[in-house]
mmCIF file of C-alpha atoms in Angstrom:
data_model
loop_
_atom_site.group_PDB
_atom_site.id
_atom_site.type_symbol
_atom_site.label_atom_id
_atom_site.label_comp_id
_atom_site.label_asym_id
_atom_site.label_seq_id
_atom_site.Cartn_x
_atom_site.Cartn_y
_atom_site.Cartn_z
ATOM 1 C CA MET A 55 47.091 11.413 -13.643
ATOM 2 C CA SER A 56 48.628 9.895 -16.619
ATOM 3 C CA PHE A 57 48.069 6.661 -17.640
ATOM 4 C CA GLN A 58 52.204 6.398 -17.089
ATOM 5 C CA GLN A 59 51.555 7.895 -13.419
ATOM 6 C CA ARG A 60 48.295 5.868 -12.539
ATOM 7 C CA TRP A 61 50.492 2.101 -13.762
ATOM 8 C CA SER A 62 53.347 2.896 -12.122
ATOM 9 C CA HIS A 63 50.925 3.923 -9.054
ATOM 10 C CA ARG A 64 48.948 0.650 -9.010
ATOM 11 C CA ALA A 65 51.431 -1.441 -9.491
ATOM 12 C CA ASN A 66 53.522 -0.095 -6.861
ATOM 13 C CA HIS A 67 50.630 0.075 -4.591
ATOM 14 C CA THR A 68 49.655 -4.297 -5.076
ATOM 15 C CA ILE A 69 53.497 -5.610 -5.570
ATOM 16 C CA SER A 70 54.203 -9.041 -2.607
ATOM 17 C CA ARG A 71 54.343 -12.728 -2.605
ATOM 18 C CA GLN A 72 51.232 -14.710 -3.393
ATOM 19 C CA ASN A 73 51.155 -16.694 -0.084
ATOM 20 C CA SER A 74 50.150 -20.439 -0.745
ATOM 21 C CA LEU A 75 49.688 -24.239 1.234
ATOM 22 C CA PRO A 76 49.860 -27.654 -0.149
ATOM 23 C CA ALA A 77 47.245 -29.220 -1.398
ATOM 24 C CA ALA A 78 45.499 -31.803 -3.342
ATOM 25 C CA TYR A 79 43.427 -31.602 -6.798
ATOM 26 C CA TYR A 80 40.767 -34.413 -5.763
ATOM 27 C CA ARG A 81 37.041 -35.536 -8.683
ATOM 28 C CA GLY A 82 35.350 -37.123 -6.183
ATOM 29 C CA GLY A 83 31.624 -38.363 -8.294
ATOM 30 C CA THR A 84 30.943 -35.251 -10.293
ATOM 31 C CA SER A 85 31.754 -33.462 -8.089
ATOM 32 C CA ARG A 86 35.282 -31.816 -7.060
ATOM 33 C CA ALA A 87 37.719 -29.973 -4.655
ATOM 34 C CA VAL A 88 41.045 -28.871 -3.061
ATOM 35 C CA PHE A 89 42.190 -31.461 -0.124
ATOM 36 C CA PHE A 90 44.248 -29.680 2.361
ATOM 37 C CA LYS A 91 45.187 -31.757 5.605
ATOM 38 C CA GLU A 92 44.186 -30.261 8.244
ATOM 39 C CA GLN A 93 48.124 -29.958 9.859
ATOM 40 C CA ASP A 94 48.985 -28.038 7.219
ATOM 41 C CA LEU A 95 46.133 -25.105 8.396
ATOM 42 C CA PRO A 96 45.675 -22.462 11.157
ATOM 43 C CA ALA A 97 44.493 -23.833 14.297
ATOM 44 C CA ASN A 98 41.899 -21.227 14.862
ATOM 45 C CA ARG A 99 38.888 -22.392 12.063
ATOM 46 C CA ASP A 100 38.290 -18.762 11.864
ATOM 47 C CA ASP A 101 41.460 -18.203 9.679
ATOM 48 C CA TRP A 102 40.652 -20.930 6.864
ATOM 49 C CA VAL A 103 38.051 -18.125 5.314
ATOM 50 C CA LYS A 104 40.304 -16.146 3.344
ATOM 51 C CA PRO A 105 42.594 -18.878 2.087
ATOM 52 C CA PHE A 106 39.279 -20.766 1.407
ATOM 53 C CA LEU A 107 37.561 -17.785 -0.468
ATOM 54 C CA GLY A 108 41.354 -17.000 -2.481
ATOM 55 C CA VAL A 109 41.886 -20.684 -3.071
ATOM 56 C CA ILE A 110 38.734 -20.865 -4.957
ATOM 57 C CA GLY A 111 38.241 -17.712 -6.493
ATOM 58 C CA SER A 112 34.889 -16.707 -4.739
ATOM 59 C CA PRO A 113 33.497 -13.902 -4.312
ATOM 60 C CA ASP A 114 33.498 -13.893 -8.284
ATOM 61 C CA SER A 115 30.777 -10.615 -9.689
ATOM 62 C CA TYR A 116 31.356 -12.726 -13.629
ATOM 63 C CA GLY A 117 30.047 -16.342 -11.968
ATOM 64 C CA ARG A 118 33.356 -18.156 -13.203
ATOM 65 C CA GLN A 119 36.187 -18.360 -10.114
ATOM 66 C CA LEU A 120 38.378 -17.940 -13.237
ATOM 67 C CA ASP A 121 41.537 -16.036 -10.966
ATOM 68 C CA GLY A 122 41.186 -19.520 -8.936
ATOM 69 C CA MET A 123 40.165 -23.543 -8.272
ATOM 70 C CA GLY A 124 36.114 -23.187 -9.129
ATOM 71 C CA GLY A 125 34.874 -23.413 -11.459
ATOM 72 C CA GLY A 126 31.292 -21.663 -11.291
ATOM 73 C CA ILE A 127 29.193 -23.446 -10.423
ATOM 74 C CA SER A 128 27.898 -25.587 -6.310
ATOM 75 C CA SER A 129 29.579 -28.458 -7.511
ATOM 76 C CA LEU A 130 33.362 -27.275 -7.865
ATOM 77 C CA SER A 131 33.302 -24.758 -5.592
ATOM 78 C CA LYS A 132 34.657 -26.512 -2.741
ATOM 79 C CA VAL A 133 37.331 -27.824 -0.048
ATOM 80 C CA CYS A 134 38.128 -30.828 1.854
ATOM 81 C CA VAL A 135 39.590 -30.172 4.970
ATOM 82 C CA VAL A 136 41.017 -34.231 6.285
ATOM 83 C CA GLY A 137 43.463 -34.897 9.682
ATOM 84 C CA PRO A 138 43.382 -37.505 11.851
ATOM 85 C CA SER A 139 40.827 -38.590 13.561
ATOM 86 C CA GLN A 140 40.503 -39.168 17.484
ATOM 87 C CA HIS A 141 37.080 -41.129 16.726
ATOM 88 C CA PRO A 142 37.074 -44.725 18.104
ATOM 89 C CA ASN A 143 35.440 -46.446 14.798
ATOM 90 C CA ALA A 144 37.010 -43.877 12.437
ATOM 91 C CA ASP A 145 40.970 -43.304 10.600
ATOM 92 C CA VAL A 146 40.285 -39.838 9.819
ATOM 93 C CA ASP A 147 37.989 -36.886 10.456
ATOM 94 C CA TYR A 148 36.837 -35.280 7.433
ATOM 95 C CA THR A 149 35.706 -31.929 6.983
ATOM 96 C CA PHE A 150 33.647 -30.179 3.788
ATOM 97 C CA VAL A 151 32.867 -26.267 3.476
ATOM 98 C CA SER A 152 31.157 -25.907 0.199
ATOM 99 C CA LEU A 153 31.442 -21.824 -0.725
ATOM 100 C CA GLY A 154 29.741 -19.597 -2.214
ATOM 101 C CA ILE A 155 30.537 -18.711 -6.612
ATOM 102 C CA ASN A 156 29.398 -14.722 -5.741
ATOM 103 C CA ASN A 157 29.972 -13.750 -2.298
ATOM 104 C CA ARG A 158 32.123 -14.396 0.949
ATOM 105 C CA HIS A 159 29.984 -17.163 2.187
ATOM 106 C CA VAL A 160 32.225 -20.379 3.492
ATOM 107 C CA ASP A 161 29.365 -22.848 5.104
ATOM 108 C CA TYR A 162 30.283 -25.640 7.157
ATOM 109 C CA SER A 163 26.529 -26.718 7.777
ATOM 110 C CA SER A 164 26.557 -30.462 5.159
ATOM 111 C CA ASN A 165 28.350 -32.956 4.040
ATOM 112 C CA CYS A 166 28.916 -33.618 0.933
ATOM 113 C CA GLY A 167 28.202 -36.991 -0.955
ATOM 114 C CA ASN A 168 30.597 -36.581 -3.889
ATOM 115 C CA MET A 169 33.452 -35.733 -2.440
ATOM 116 C CA SER A 170 33.411 -38.168 0.756
ATOM 117 C CA SER A 171 33.732 -40.359 -1.737
ATOM 118 C CA ALA A 172 37.701 -38.818 -2.452
ATOM 119 C CA VAL A 173 38.285 -38.819 1.316
ATOM 120 C CA GLY A 174 39.848 -42.608 1.440
ATOM 121 C CA PRO A 175 41.661 -42.128 -1.396
ATOM 122 C CA PHE A 176 42.836 -38.694 -0.584
ATOM 123 C CA ALA A 177 43.772 -39.981 3.189
ATOM 124 C CA VAL A 178 45.583 -43.259 1.419
ATOM 125 C CA ASP A 179 48.074 -41.112 -1.219
ATOM 126 C CA SER A 180 48.976 -38.579 1.038
ATOM 127 C CA GLY A 181 50.189 -40.860 3.420
ATOM 128 C CA MET A 182 46.800 -40.647 6.763
ATOM 129 C CA VAL A 183 46.788 -44.520 6.241
ATOM 130 C CA GLN A 184 49.148 -46.960 6.146
ATOM 131 C CA VAL A 185 48.535 -49.809 3.674
ATOM 132 C CA PRO A 186 51.005 -52.643 3.176
ATOM 133 C CA GLU A 187 52.861 -53.409 -0.571
ATOM 134 C CA GLY A 188 50.911 -55.122 -2.870
ATOM 135 C CA ILE A 189 47.190 -55.469 -4.497
ATOM 136 C CA HIS A 190 43.995 -55.177 -2.787
ATOM 137 C CA GLU A 191 40.986 -55.588 -4.001
ATOM 138 C CA SER A 192 38.906 -53.672 -1.393
ATOM 139 C CA PHE A 193 40.806 -51.900 1.319
ATOM 140 C CA THR A 194 38.499 -49.307 3.489
ATOM 141 C CA VAL A 195 38.932 -45.993 5.379
ATOM 142 C CA ARG A 196 36.226 -45.392 7.839
ATOM 143 C CA ILE A 197 35.924 -42.110 7.558
ATOM 144 C CA HIS A 198 34.367 -38.870 10.781
ATOM 145 C CA ASN A 199 32.943 -36.160 8.935
ATOM 146 C CA THR A 200 32.962 -33.836 11.181
ATOM 147 C CA ASN A 201 30.171 -31.918 10.258
ATOM 148 C CA THR A 202 27.172 -34.155 10.580
ATOM 149 C CA GLY A 203 28.908 -36.662 13.413
ATOM 150 C CA LYS A 204 28.320 -39.585 10.620
ATOM 151 C CA ILE A 205 30.751 -42.220 9.977
ATOM 152 C CA ILE A 206 31.489 -43.218 6.116
ATOM 153 C CA ASN A 207 32.851 -46.350 5.415
ATOM 154 C CA ALA A 208 35.085 -46.230 1.938
ATOM 155 C CA SER A 209 36.297 -49.736 0.400
ATOM 156 C CA PHE A 210 38.471 -49.233 -3.013
ATOM 157 C CA PRO A 211 41.240 -51.275 -4.474
ATOM 158 C CA VAL A 212 44.840 -49.909 -3.612
ATOM 159 C CA VAL A 213 48.069 -51.016 -5.571
ATOM 160 C CA ASP A 214 51.470 -50.398 -4.317
ATOM 161 C CA GLY A 215 50.087 -48.018 -1.774
ATOM 162 C CA GLU A 216 48.207 -45.527 -3.673
ATOM 163 C CA ALA A 217 44.295 -45.751 -4.287
ATOM 164 C CA THR A 218 44.900 -46.791 -7.842
ATOM 165 C CA PRO A 219 41.928 -45.031 -10.581
ATOM 166 C CA TYR A 220 41.716 -47.480 -13.391
ATOM 167 C CA GLY A 221 38.138 -49.704 -12.880
ATOM 168 C CA ASP A 222 36.003 -50.599 -15.653
ATOM 169 C CA PHE A 223 33.314 -49.368 -13.392
ATOM 170 C CA SER A 224 31.371 -45.690 -14.587
ATOM 171 C CA ILE A 225 29.566 -43.600 -12.934
ATOM 172 C CA ASP A 226 26.253 -41.094 -15.134
ATOM 173 C CA GLY A 227 27.707 -37.498 -15.202
ATOM 174 C CA VAL A 228 31.773 -38.217 -15.914
ATOM 175 C CA SER A 229 32.917 -39.696 -19.191
ATOM 176 C CA GLY A 230 34.991 -42.961 -18.688
ATOM 177 C CA THR A 231 35.225 -45.814 -16.672
ATOM 178 C CA ALA A 232 36.868 -45.828 -13.019
ATOM 179 C CA ALA A 233 38.089 -47.995 -9.943
ATOM 180 C CA PRO A 234 34.599 -48.210 -7.935
ATOM 181 C CA ILE A 235 34.115 -46.974 -4.566
ATOM 182 C CA ARG A 236 31.918 -47.955 -2.002
ATOM 183 C CA LEU A 237 30.738 -45.850 0.415
ATOM 184 C CA ASP A 238 28.674 -46.710 3.595
ATOM 185 C CA PHE A 239 26.759 -43.803 5.567
ATOM 186 C CA VAL A 240 26.596 -45.722 8.574
ATOM 187 C CA GLU A 241 23.054 -44.948 10.873
ATOM 188 C CA PRO A 242 23.109 -41.809 8.951
ATOM 189 C CA ALA A 243 19.869 -40.795 9.811
ATOM 190 C CA GLY A 244 19.563 -37.407 12.030
ATOM 191 C CA SER A 245 22.979 -36.064 10.204
ATOM 192 C CA ARG A 246 22.173 -32.138 11.160
ATOM 193 C CA THR A 247 18.800 -32.433 13.823
ATOM 194 C CA GLY A 248 18.666 -36.305 15.058
ATOM 195 C CA LYS A 249 15.640 -37.604 14.267
ATOM 196 C CA LEU A 250 15.406 -39.214 10.566
ATOM 197 C CA LEU A 251 11.208 -37.308 10.532
ATOM 198 C CA PRO A 252 12.509 -34.247 11.649
ATOM 199 C CA THR A 253 8.539 -32.383 11.420
ATOM 200 C CA GLY A 254 7.519 -35.087 13.385
ATOM 201 C CA ASN A 255 5.535 -36.586 10.227
ATOM 202 C CA ILE A 256 6.245 -38.070 6.648
ATOM 203 C CA THR A 257 4.191 -35.149 4.923
ATOM 204 C CA ASP A 258 4.149 -31.224 5.533
ATOM 205 C CA THR A 259 2.354 -28.517 2.877
ATOM 206 C CA PHE A 260 4.236 -25.204 2.947
ATOM 207 C CA ASP A 261 2.167 -22.694 0.652
ATOM 208 C CA GLY A 262 -0.325 -25.823 0.080
ATOM 209 C CA ILE A 263 3.079 -27.582 -1.144
ATOM 210 C CA SER A 264 3.328 -31.375 -0.025
ATOM 211 C CA ALA A 265 6.588 -32.388 1.403
ATOM 212 C CA THR A 266 8.874 -35.114 2.939
ATOM 213 C CA CYS A 267 11.309 -33.469 5.263
ATOM 214 C CA ILE A 268 13.948 -36.260 5.645
ATOM 215 C CA ASP A 269 16.991 -36.048 7.262
ATOM 216 C CA VAL A 270 19.845 -38.856 6.342
ATOM 217 C CA ALA A 271 23.429 -37.735 5.266
ATOM 218 C CA ASN A 272 21.963 -34.651 4.988
ATOM 219 C CA PRO A 273 18.390 -32.691 5.697
ATOM 220 C CA CYS A 274 16.239 -32.660 2.513
ATOM 221 C CA CYS A 275 13.351 -31.836 1.683
ATOM 222 C CA PHE A 276 11.581 -33.047 -1.383
ATOM 223 C CA VAL A 277 8.339 -32.068 -3.545
ATOM 224 C CA LEU A 278 6.309 -33.046 -6.225
ATOM 225 C CA ALA A 279 6.300 -31.907 -9.403
ATOM 226 C CA SER A 280 2.752 -32.346 -9.915
ATOM 227 C CA ASP A 281 1.837 -29.665 -7.118
ATOM 228 C CA LEU A 282 4.289 -27.925 -8.672
ATOM 229 C CA GLY A 283 2.661 -27.189 -11.772
ATOM 230 C CA VAL A 284 5.489 -28.480 -13.932
ATOM 231 C CA LYS A 285 7.325 -31.977 -15.668
ATOM 232 C CA GLY A 286 9.267 -34.357 -14.140
ATOM 233 C CA ASP A 287 12.044 -33.649 -16.064
ATOM 234 C CA LEU A 288 13.000 -30.814 -16.371
ATOM 235 C CA THR A 289 16.405 -29.764 -17.696
ATOM 236 C CA PRO A 290 18.379 -27.845 -15.023
ATOM 237 C CA GLN A 291 18.359 -25.492 -18.623
ATOM 238 C CA GLU A 292 14.622 -26.173 -18.310
ATOM 239 C CA ILE A 293 14.686 -24.900 -14.400
ATOM 240 C CA ASP A 294 16.765 -21.843 -14.746
ATOM 241 C CA ASP A 295 15.083 -20.619 -17.282
ATOM 242 C CA HIS A 296 10.842 -20.905 -16.200
ATOM 243 C CA PRO A 297 9.289 -17.684 -14.041
ATOM 244 C CA THR A 298 8.821 -18.540 -11.237
ATOM 245 C CA LEU A 299 10.489 -22.511 -9.926
ATOM 246 C CA LYS A 300 13.391 -21.514 -8.183
ATOM 247 C CA ASP A 301 12.162 -18.987 -6.013
ATOM 248 C CA THR A 302 9.320 -20.866 -5.242
ATOM 249 C CA LEU A 303 11.189 -23.722 -4.677
ATOM 250 C CA ASP A 304 14.029 -21.923 -2.079
ATOM 251 C CA ARG A 305 11.068 -20.099 -0.623
ATOM 252 C CA VAL A 306 9.643 -23.688 0.499
ATOM 253 C CA ARG A 307 12.750 -25.120 1.216
ATOM 254 C CA ARG A 308 13.353 -22.007 3.621
ATOM 255 C CA GLN A 309 10.371 -22.555 5.536
ATOM 256 C CA ALA A 310 11.271 -26.668 5.260
ATOM 257 C CA ALA A 311 14.606 -25.203 7.049
ATOM 258 C CA VAL A 312 12.730 -23.699 10.036
ATOM 259 C CA ASN A 313 10.054 -26.844 11.116
ATOM 260 C CA MET A 314 13.305 -28.692 10.913
ATOM 261 C CA GLY A 315 15.163 -26.269 13.274
ATOM 262 C CA LEU A 316 17.684 -25.773 10.822
ATOM 263 C CA ALA A 317 16.986 -21.984 11.261
ATOM 264 C CA ALA A 318 15.076 -19.901 13.464
ATOM 265 C CA THR A 319 13.956 -18.291 10.749
ATOM 266 C CA PRO A 320 12.940 -18.413 6.858
ATOM 267 C CA GLU A 321 15.515 -15.606 6.222
ATOM 268 C CA GLU A 322 18.173 -17.385 8.499
ATOM 269 C CA ALA A 323 17.993 -20.566 6.924
ATOM 270 C CA PRO A 324 21.803 -22.277 5.800
ATOM 271 C CA GLY A 325 22.104 -22.171 1.841
ATOM 272 C CA SER A 326 23.261 -25.819 1.694
ATOM 273 C CA VAL A 327 20.658 -27.212 3.443
ATOM 274 C CA PRO A 328 18.145 -28.713 3.850
ATOM 275 C CA LYS A 329 18.894 -29.888 0.100
ATOM 276 C CA ILE A 330 14.666 -29.866 -1.788
ATOM 277 C CA ALA A 331 14.041 -31.427 -4.792
ATOM 278 C CA ILE A 332 11.307 -32.665 -7.257
ATOM 279 C CA ILE A 333 10.502 -35.935 -7.344
ATOM 280 C CA SER A 334 8.074 -37.770 -9.879
ATOM 281 C CA PRO A 335 7.098 -41.533 -11.193
ATOM 282 C CA ASN A 336 8.572 -42.332 -14.175
ATOM 283 C CA LYS A 337 6.176 -41.879 -17.937
ATOM 284 C CA GLU A 338 7.983 -45.695 -18.257
ATOM 285 C CA ALA A 339 5.665 -47.843 -15.960
ATOM 286 C CA ASN A 340 8.892 -49.576 -14.426
ATOM 287 C CA GLY A 341 10.888 -47.705 -15.387
ATOM 288 C CA PRO A 342 13.453 -45.656 -12.050
ATOM 289 C CA LEU A 343 12.441 -43.254 -10.459
ATOM 290 C CA VAL A 344 12.655 -39.096 -11.046
ATOM 291 C CA VAL A 345 14.526 -36.815 -9.509
ATOM 292 C CA ARG A 346 15.685 -33.031 -10.616
ATOM 293 C CA ALA A 347 17.635 -31.192 -7.480
ATOM 294 C CA MET A 348 18.661 -27.829 -6.555
ATOM 295 C CA SER A 349 21.987 -26.943 -5.442
ATOM 296 C CA VAL A 350 22.727 -24.063 -3.267
ATOM 297 C CA GLY A 351 20.218 -21.862 -5.679
ATOM 298 C CA GLN A 352 21.308 -23.492 -8.545
ATOM 299 C CA PRO A 353 19.767 -26.308 -10.384
ATOM 300 C CA HIS A 354 22.246 -30.550 -9.692
ATOM 301 C CA LYS A 355 23.542 -31.526 -13.382
ATOM 302 C CA ALA A 356 22.771 -34.557 -12.133
ATOM 303 C CA ILE A 357 22.225 -35.128 -8.210
ATOM 304 C CA PRO A 358 23.740 -34.618 -4.511
ATOM 305 C CA VAL A 359 25.096 -38.382 -3.595
ATOM 306 C CA THR A 360 23.554 -37.535 0.396
ATOM 307 C CA VAL A 361 19.570 -36.470 -1.937
ATOM 308 C CA ALA A 362 19.794 -39.594 -3.774
ATOM 309 C CA LEU A 363 20.624 -41.404 -0.118
ATOM 310 C CA ALA A 364 18.064 -39.850 1.252
ATOM 311 C CA VAL A 365 15.333 -40.922 -1.813
ATOM 312 C CA ALA A 366 16.322 -44.303 -0.987
ATOM 313 C CA ALA A 367 15.072 -43.334 2.965
ATOM 314 C CA ALA A 368 12.496 -41.983 2.153
ATOM 315 C CA ALA A 369 10.732 -44.159 -0.356
ATOM 316 C CA LYS A 370 10.219 -47.282 1.945
ATOM 317 C CA LEU A 371 7.843 -44.764 3.450
ATOM 318 C CA PRO A 372 4.688 -45.222 2.938
ATOM 319 C CA GLY A 373 2.431 -42.053 2.908
ATOM 320 C CA SER A 374 5.920 -39.825 2.582
ATOM 321 C CA THR A 375 5.947 -37.366 -1.679
ATOM 322 C CA VAL A 376 8.480 -40.373 -2.930
ATOM 323 C CA ALA A 377 7.084 -43.699 -1.913
ATOM 324 C CA GLU A 378 4.146 -41.596 -3.262
ATOM 325 C CA CYS A 379 6.091 -41.311 -7.198
ATOM 326 C CA MET A 380 6.872 -45.043 -6.783
ATOM 327 C CA ARG A 381 6.291 -47.834 -10.012
ATOM 328 C CA GLN A 382 7.097 -50.520 -8.046
ATOM 329 C CA GLU A 383 8.053 -51.830 -3.881
ATOM 330 C CA VAL A 384 11.521 -50.477 -3.242
ATOM 331 C CA GLY A 385 13.786 -54.340 -2.989
ATOM 332 C CA ASP A 386 16.196 -55.632 -1.128
ATOM 333 C CA THR A 387 18.145 -54.825 -4.595
ATOM 334 C CA GLY A 388 17.869 -50.909 -3.986
ATOM 335 C CA LEU A 389 16.219 -48.617 -5.886
ATOM 336 C CA THR A 390 17.362 -46.085 -9.017
ATOM 337 C CA ILE A 391 17.524 -42.423 -10.129
ATOM 338 C CA GLN A 392 16.866 -40.619 -12.453
ATOM 339 C CA HIS A 393 18.524 -37.299 -12.852
ATOM 340 C CA ALA A 394 19.871 -34.708 -15.483
ATOM 341 C CA SER A 395 22.942 -36.628 -16.563
ATOM 342 C CA GLY A 396 21.686 -40.330 -16.294
ATOM 343 C CA SER A 397 20.875 -42.728 -13.186
ATOM 344 C CA ILE A 398 22.741 -43.842 -9.693
ATOM 345 C CA ASP A 399 21.622 -47.059 -7.969
ATOM 346 C CA VAL A 400 20.802 -46.258 -3.637
ATOM 347 C CA ASP A 401 19.894 -47.930 -1.027
ATOM 348 C CA ALA A 402 18.713 -47.613 2.321
ATOM 349 C CA LYS A 403 18.485 -50.636 5.257
ATOM 350 C CA TYR A 404 15.869 -50.486 7.942
ATOM 351 C CA ASN A 405 15.913 -52.697 11.036
ATOM 352 C CA ALA A 406 12.981 -54.128 12.880
ATOM 353 C CA ASN A 407 13.333 -50.677 15.038
ATOM 354 C CA GLY A 408 12.356 -48.567 11.777
ATOM 355 C CA GLU A 409 16.024 -47.374 11.805
ATOM 356 C CA ILE A 410 18.173 -47.273 9.260
ATOM 357 C CA GLU A 411 21.566 -48.889 9.336
ATOM 358 C CA VAL A 412 23.088 -48.446 6.615
ATOM 359 C CA ALA A 413 22.302 -46.592 3.081
ATOM 360 C CA SER A 414 24.947 -47.374 1.048
ATOM 361 C CA VAL A 415 25.918 -45.870 -3.344
ATOM 362 C CA PHE A 416 29.181 -45.849 -5.433
ATOM 363 C CA ARG A 417 30.872 -43.491 -6.889
ATOM 364 C CA THR A 418 34.158 -42.902 -8.453
ATOM 365 C CA ALA A 419 36.918 -40.391 -7.747
ATOM 366 C CA ARG A 420 40.355 -40.074 -8.609
ATOM 367 C CA ARG A 421 43.436 -37.935 -8.099
ATOM 368 C CA LEU A 422 44.030 -34.368 -10.043
ATOM 369 C CA MET A 423 46.685 -33.052 -8.970
ATOM 370 C CA GLU A 424 49.602 -32.530 -6.080
ATOM 371 C CA GLY A 425 51.484 -29.815 -4.622
ATOM 372 C CA ARG A 426 50.913 -26.215 -3.410
ATOM 373 C CA VAL A 427 47.889 -23.815 -4.333
ATOM 374 C CA PHE A 428 48.024 -20.285 -4.205
ATOM 375 C CA TRP A 429 45.979 -17.371 -3.498
ATOM 376 C CA LYS A 430 45.669 -13.906 -2.583
#
């Protein structure tokens, strides 16, 4: 077949109009995601798979998602769906979806704390939640996360019916300043397992490595850098370059998944939960706790918010791997965590019965675009 014949054959074979959907694009914390209104999507969730993969640009054997809205790393390969809520304590329902990069994985198994910070602004900006005219320094949207069944209260400033991006608050990992968004995760323990400590133990041992398995905002597994034989302040690139570390972490994570009741076998462990992170004390006497987190097999450039909240909760449990690394007791002011891009302040408050009432963090978010997104 000649070049002209091959060109003609391919052109005739692929001629058709692109599909499109109303959408918006938001940064939330140190992540980005495409937002959809639930009413604009098919009623059957199985029919979400093809447009979500097409929009985000997966699967991509080159790992860059250049033909979609993703960015080649897990924190940029995300979709959020928001709609009216039937929950008595919520204004909107929010479903988080994590998309594989070089595969067709569409994962509903966990929430994203960073993108949770953009849900309230999206609900306001899109008219799902009505706001009285004028300036409101702290307007609260009550969010029901369908992935975990938990309530998140998001409070942020609103100006003339829109979430304002302007402010003097900054978060490490994002350049510039913006309006602060306070996220209060209400009764966040047992998000997937129904228990604060799903294994029944404060620490477990997997392949000779001590781990604290805790379920706060998301199921998490925290291991000691000293048990792994690595320094705690590895850069993401150093984690990637290490010959065995990622395989070891994944093996421990999969065993933890089974022991936490998230999978029947290690091979069946979901890609996104439990989250796993390396914990170590700070070299300075009163320095912040050092955490290096993984996200769907990749070293995170900062730290997932849900992981940070779980760290704050574990820090107050004597005997946990996190508490073992604390240089000083966690007070009412919360905990500062040093991650790969800087630090984050988080807090978890227990009541007299040992139950977590609320876990809190401040983030920022911004609407980047809205209109229609195209996929094929």
